[in-house]
């Protein structure tokens, strides 16, 4: 369990969070999203202990031991690896620091990473995969994934996500990820949290979200629907509705269209800019 209570945080005089509250049960996979500057990466850094809140608490499951943050794996968008080291040297250093006896090299064997290569010689994608392999070696109970896989090609992105899926199938691990490719992760995600103006604007299970967000396609203007975002075309109007209720369709002529996670998140974010 991860519990954030009454959290305030600011960068200088710019407030990021005000009285933020969030609880995530163990084993849940959560997508955190929102517009640029909403504080998504900041939230991960607060949970990881990289940043300290001005007020409030961040509590981790006491079953994780005296130092529960040692059981957190954080894959930041700011990859910081020792560039002058060789891959094998970095692996040995990591194993020593985290008291891990053996390194699983199955990930890097698929990426043309040579153990004698310097870190500075690796591509961004190779560094990201190596970072994932290192972070997973101590078997973290909480995995934080920032916006890192946008820089991966299709093959490495699939390799990255398949490894997360494998880890989740083998043991209970809580995952919080920020704005990764929504098409790729839809089957992984249990819950979506959207941040807006320092607060949680949406907090829904993915099943609930798909039931509550629908697109209405109509030739007529609709004024009674709770419209999240809308588009007008020469022959029709499209309304993304939240929260959707069958009863709200009384007197509405149009087609109801189901949306995938990518369309749902895009509609919420577009609504922020409308």
Short mmCIF file of C-alpha atoms in Angstrom, two decimals:
data_model
loop_
_atom_site.label_atom_id
_atom_site.label_comp_id
_atom_site.label_asym_id
_atom_site.label_seq_id
_atom_site.Cartn_x
_atom_site.Cartn_y
_atom_site.Cartn_z
CA UNK A 1 0.00 0.00 0.00
CA UNK A 2 1.13 3.51 -0.88
CA UNK A 3 -0.71 6.33 0.87
CA UNK A 4 -0.27 10.05 0.23
CA UNK A 5 -2.02 12.28 2.77
CA UNK A 6 -2.56 16.05 2.78
CA UNK A 7 0.51 16.65 0.62
CA UNK A 8 1.68 20.14 -0.35
CA UNK A 9 4.64 20.81 -2.62
CA UNK A 10 5.99 23.82 -4.48
CA UNK A 11 8.95 24.78 -6.62
CA UNK A 12 9.90 28.10 -5.08
CA UNK A 13 6.73 30.20 -5.10
CA UNK A 14 5.01 28.03 -7.69
CA UNK A 15 2.64 25.58 -5.97
CA UNK A 16 2.46 22.13 -7.58
CA UNK A 17 0.27 20.23 -5.12
CA UNK A 18 -2.22 21.42 -2.54
CA UNK A 19 -3.64 18.95 -0.05
CA UNK A 20 -3.11 15.95 -2.36
CA UNK A 21 -4.51 12.62 -1.18
CA UNK A 22 -4.04 9.29 -2.94
CA UNK A 23 -4.04 5.64 -1.85
CA UNK A 24 -2.77 2.82 -4.08
CA UNK A 25 -3.20 -0.81 -2.97
CA UNK A 26 -0.36 -3.27 -3.38
CA UNK A 27 -0.26 -4.96 -6.77
CA UNK A 28 -2.14 -2.26 -8.65
CA UNK A 29 -0.92 -0.77 -11.95
CA UNK A 30 -1.73 2.94 -12.11
CA UNK A 31 -1.39 5.36 -15.02
CA UNK A 32 -0.82 8.99 -13.98
CA UNK A 33 -1.60 11.49 -16.71
CA UNK A 34 -2.39 15.15 -17.32
CA UNK A 35 -1.25 18.10 -19.38
CA UNK A 36 2.38 19.24 -19.46
CA UNK A 37 3.28 20.82 -16.14
CA UNK A 38 0.57 19.01 -14.19
CA UNK A 39 3.17 17.54 -11.81
CA UNK A 40 3.26 13.94 -13.00
CA UNK A 41 7.03 13.46 -12.83
CA UNK A 42 7.14 15.49 -9.62
CA UNK A 43 4.74 13.02 -8.02
CA UNK A 44 7.06 10.11 -8.84
CA UNK A 45 10.05 11.97 -7.43
CA UNK A 46 8.16 12.67 -4.22
CA UNK A 47 7.21 9.01 -3.84
CA UNK A 48 10.80 7.94 -4.59
CA UNK A 49 12.13 10.31 -1.94
CA UNK A 50 14.10 12.42 -4.42
CA UNK A 51 11.95 15.43 -3.43
CA UNK A 52 10.50 16.24 -0.01
CA UNK A 53 6.96 17.57 0.52
CA UNK A 54 6.42 20.89 2.28
CA UNK A 55 3.56 19.32 4.21
CA UNK A 56 1.85 15.96 4.44
CA UNK A 57 3.06 12.38 4.44
CA UNK A 58 3.91 9.62 1.98
CA UNK A 59 3.59 6.21 3.65
CA UNK A 60 4.66 2.86 2.27
CA UNK A 61 3.64 -0.62 3.39
CA UNK A 62 5.47 -1.30 6.69
CA UNK A 63 5.83 -4.94 5.61
CA UNK A 64 8.58 -3.72 3.25
CA UNK A 65 10.93 -3.45 6.22
CA UNK A 66 12.70 -0.74 8.18
CA UNK A 67 13.70 1.10 5.01
CA UNK A 68 10.76 0.60 2.62
CA UNK A 69 12.23 3.04 0.07
CA UNK A 70 14.94 0.48 -0.59
CA UNK A 71 12.18 -1.57 -2.23
CA UNK A 72 11.32 1.21 -4.71
CA UNK A 73 12.58 1.06 -8.29
CA UNK A 74 12.53 4.41 -10.09
CA UNK A 75 13.09 4.64 -13.84
CA UNK A 76 13.42 8.37 -14.34
CA UNK A 77 13.17 10.34 -17.56
CA UNK A 78 16.55 11.74 -16.56
CA UNK A 79 18.72 8.67 -16.99
CA UNK A 80 21.80 9.08 -14.83
CA UNK A 81 24.24 6.23 -15.36
CA UNK A 82 27.99 6.39 -14.83
CA UNK A 83 28.98 7.06 -18.43
CA UNK A 84 32.67 6.29 -18.04
CA UNK A 85 32.05 2.79 -16.65
CA UNK A 86 31.74 -0.35 -18.71
CA UNK A 87 28.44 -2.21 -18.61
CA UNK A 88 29.91 -5.10 -16.58
CA UNK A 89 31.43 -2.63 -14.08
CA UNK A 90 28.11 -0.85 -13.61
CA UNK A 91 26.32 -4.17 -13.08
CA UNK A 92 28.82 -5.24 -10.39
CA UNK A 93 28.51 -1.84 -8.68
CA UNK A 94 24.72 -2.05 -8.69
CA UNK A 95 24.69 -5.62 -7.33
CA UNK A 96 27.04 -4.58 -4.54
CA UNK A 97 25.02 -1.50 -3.56
CA UNK A 98 21.72 -3.40 -3.44
CA UNK A 99 23.12 -6.67 -2.06
CA UNK A 100 21.94 -8.69 -5.03
CA UNK A 101 23.76 -11.96 -5.70
CA UNK A 102 22.98 -12.47 -9.37
CA UNK A 103 22.10 -10.24 -12.32
CA UNK A 104 19.48 -11.43 -14.81
CA UNK A 105 20.96 -10.56 -18.19
CA UNK A 106 18.05 -11.88 -20.25
CA UNK A 107 16.90 -8.35 -21.12
CA UNK A 108 20.20 -6.97 -22.33
CA UNK A 109 20.98 -10.11 -24.35
CA UNK A 110 18.24 -8.99 -26.75
CA UNK A 111 19.62 -5.48 -27.26
CA UNK A 112 23.18 -5.89 -28.59
CA UNK A 113 24.59 -4.46 -25.39
CA UNK A 114 28.15 -5.65 -24.90
CA UNK A 115 29.36 -6.14 -21.34
CA UNK A 116 32.66 -4.45 -22.25
CA UNK A 117 31.00 -1.41 -23.77
CA UNK A 118 31.18 1.95 -22.05
CA UNK A 119 27.85 3.37 -20.96
CA UNK A 120 28.52 6.47 -23.06
CA UNK A 121 28.67 4.23 -26.16
CA UNK A 122 25.10 2.97 -25.70
CA UNK A 123 22.10 4.45 -27.46
CA UNK A 124 19.32 6.04 -25.41
CA UNK A 125 17.18 2.95 -25.97
CA UNK A 126 19.95 0.60 -24.84
CA UNK A 127 20.55 2.71 -21.74
CA UNK A 128 16.86 2.60 -20.89
CA UNK A 129 16.73 -1.20 -21.18
CA UNK A 130 19.92 -1.55 -19.13
CA UNK A 131 18.46 0.80 -16.52
CA UNK A 132 15.29 -1.33 -16.36
CA UNK A 133 17.32 -4.52 -15.92
CA UNK A 134 19.33 -2.93 -13.11
CA UNK A 135 16.27 -1.50 -11.36
CA UNK A 136 14.46 -4.85 -11.47
CA UNK A 137 17.41 -6.88 -10.16
CA UNK A 138 16.62 -6.21 -6.44
CA UNK A 139 12.97 -7.16 -7.15
CA UNK A 140 11.32 -3.88 -6.10
CA UNK A 141 7.82 -3.97 -4.63
CA UNK A 142 7.01 -0.54 -6.07
CA UNK A 143 8.11 0.38 -9.60
CA UNK A 144 7.91 4.01 -10.76
CA UNK A 145 8.18 4.57 -14.52
CA UNK A 146 8.56 8.12 -15.78
CA UNK A 147 8.24 9.19 -19.42
CA UNK A 148 11.10 7.04 -20.65
CA UNK A 149 9.73 4.72 -23.30
CA UNK A 150 8.79 7.47 -25.76
CA UNK A 151 12.44 7.41 -26.86
CA UNK A 152 12.38 3.67 -27.56
CA UNK A 153 11.84 2.17 -30.98
CA UNK A 154 8.97 -0.27 -31.44
CA UNK A 155 11.12 -3.34 -30.68
CA UNK A 156 12.68 -1.98 -27.48
CA UNK A 157 9.34 -0.57 -26.31
CA UNK A 158 7.78 -4.02 -26.67
CA UNK A 159 10.75 -5.60 -24.89
CA UNK A 160 10.41 -3.08 -22.04
CA UNK A 161 6.68 -3.67 -21.57
CA UNK A 162 6.93 -7.45 -21.96
CA UNK A 163 9.42 -7.50 -19.10
CA UNK A 164 7.01 -5.53 -16.90
CA UNK A 165 4.26 -8.00 -17.80
CA UNK A 166 6.54 -10.93 -16.95
CA UNK A 167 7.45 -9.42 -13.59
CA UNK A 168 3.80 -8.79 -12.74
CA UNK A 169 2.90 -12.39 -13.63
CA UNK A 170 5.60 -13.78 -11.33
CA UNK A 171 5.08 -11.67 -8.20
CA UNK A 172 3.03 -8.89 -6.68
CA UNK A 173 4.42 -5.53 -7.68
CA UNK A 174 2.81 -2.10 -7.62
CA UNK A 175 3.49 -0.01 -10.72
CA UNK A 176 2.95 3.73 -11.20
CA UNK A 177 3.66 4.95 -14.71
CA UNK A 178 3.48 8.39 -16.28
CA UNK A 179 2.13 9.12 -19.77
CA UNK A 180 3.51 6.08 -21.54
CA UNK A 181 2.12 5.07 -24.93
CA UNK A 182 -1.53 4.39 -24.13
CA UNK A 183 -2.04 1.89 -26.94
CA UNK A 184 0.77 -0.28 -25.58
CA UNK A 185 -0.31 -0.35 -21.93
CA UNK A 186 -4.10 -0.54 -22.05
CA UNK A 187 -4.13 -4.23 -21.09
CA UNK A 188 -1.72 -3.53 -18.21
CA UNK A 189 -3.45 -0.64 -16.45
CA UNK A 190 -5.91 -1.12 -13.58
CA UNK A 191 -6.53 2.53 -12.79
CA UNK A 192 -6.15 6.02 -14.27
CA UNK A 193 -5.33 9.12 -12.20
CA UNK A 194 -5.46 12.50 -13.95
CA UNK A 195 -3.82 15.53 -12.35
CA UNK A 196 -5.07 19.07 -12.81
CA UNK A 197 -4.01 22.27 -11.03
CA UNK A 198 -2.34 20.45 -8.16
CA UNK A 199 -5.29 18.15 -7.51
CA UNK A 200 -6.67 14.82 -8.67
CA UNK A 201 -9.31 15.56 -11.29
CA UNK A 202 -10.07 11.95 -12.26
CA UNK A 203 -9.45 8.74 -10.35
CA UNK A 204 -11.17 5.75 -11.95
CA UNK A 205 -10.56 2.10 -12.65
CA UNK A 206 -10.05 1.56 -16.36
CA UNK A 207 -13.26 -0.49 -16.54
CA UNK A 208 -15.24 2.30 -14.88
CA UNK A 209 -13.62 4.92 -17.10
CA UNK A 210 -14.60 3.06 -20.26
CA UNK A 211 -18.18 2.88 -19.03
CA UNK A 212 -18.31 6.55 -18.05
CA UNK A 213 -16.62 8.08 -21.12
CA UNK A 214 -18.38 7.66 -24.46
CA UNK A 215 -18.47 9.46 -27.78
CA UNK A 216 -21.82 10.61 -29.14
CA UNK A 217 -21.96 11.17 -32.90
CA UNK A 218 -24.93 13.28 -33.95
CA UNK A 219 -26.05 15.56 -36.76
CA UNK A 220 -27.72 17.85 -34.23
CA UNK A 221 -26.26 20.23 -31.67
CA UNK A 222 -26.44 18.81 -28.16
CA UNK A 223 -26.76 21.18 -25.22
CA UNK A 224 -27.86 18.86 -22.39
CA UNK A 225 -24.95 16.43 -22.38
CA UNK A 226 -22.01 16.69 -19.92
CA UNK A 227 -19.52 17.33 -22.71
CA UNK A 228 -15.84 16.82 -22.00
CA UNK A 229 -14.66 17.70 -25.49
CA UNK A 230 -16.33 18.19 -28.85
CA UNK A 231 -15.52 18.47 -32.54
CA UNK A 232 -17.63 19.77 -35.39
CA UNK A 233 -17.48 18.48 -38.95
CA UNK A 234 -19.42 19.45 -42.04
CA UNK A 235 -21.79 16.51 -41.70
CA UNK A 236 -21.76 15.72 -37.97
CA UNK A 237 -20.81 16.68 -34.44
CA UNK A 238 -18.81 14.46 -32.10
CA UNK A 239 -19.17 14.84 -28.33
CA UNK A 240 -17.02 13.03 -25.80
CA UNK A 241 -19.25 12.75 -22.74
CA UNK A 242 -18.23 12.29 -19.09
CA UNK A 243 -19.87 11.01 -17.01
CA UNK A 244 -21.98 9.07 -19.49
CA UNK A 245 -25.41 7.85 -18.42
CA UNK A 246 -27.90 6.07 -20.66
CA UNK A 247 -30.66 8.22 -19.15
CA UNK A 248 -28.96 11.36 -20.44
CA UNK A 249 -29.63 10.15 -23.99
CA UNK A 250 -33.38 10.76 -23.72
CA UNK A 251 -34.26 12.93 -26.69
CA UNK A 252 -30.76 12.69 -28.15
CA UNK A 253 -30.48 11.35 -31.67
CA UNK A 254 -27.05 9.92 -32.36
CA UNK A 255 -24.76 6.94 -32.12
CA UNK A 256 -22.88 5.93 -28.96
CA UNK A 257 -19.27 4.91 -29.61
CA UNK A 258 -16.96 3.12 -27.17
CA UNK A 259 -13.49 4.63 -26.71
CA UNK A 260 -10.12 3.07 -25.98
CA UNK A 261 -7.73 4.36 -23.33
CA UNK A 262 -5.80 6.51 -25.79
CA UNK A 263 -8.97 8.28 -26.99
CA UNK A 264 -10.22 8.77 -23.44
CA UNK A 265 -7.00 10.34 -22.16
CA UNK A 266 -6.69 12.46 -25.31
CA UNK A 267 -10.23 13.79 -24.74
CA UNK A 268 -9.52 14.72 -21.12
CA UNK A 269 -6.33 16.52 -22.08
CA UNK A 270 -7.97 18.24 -25.07
CA UNK A 271 -10.69 19.41 -22.71
CA UNK A 272 -8.01 21.08 -20.58
CA UNK A 273 -6.94 23.20 -23.54
CA UNK A 274 -10.43 23.94 -24.86
#
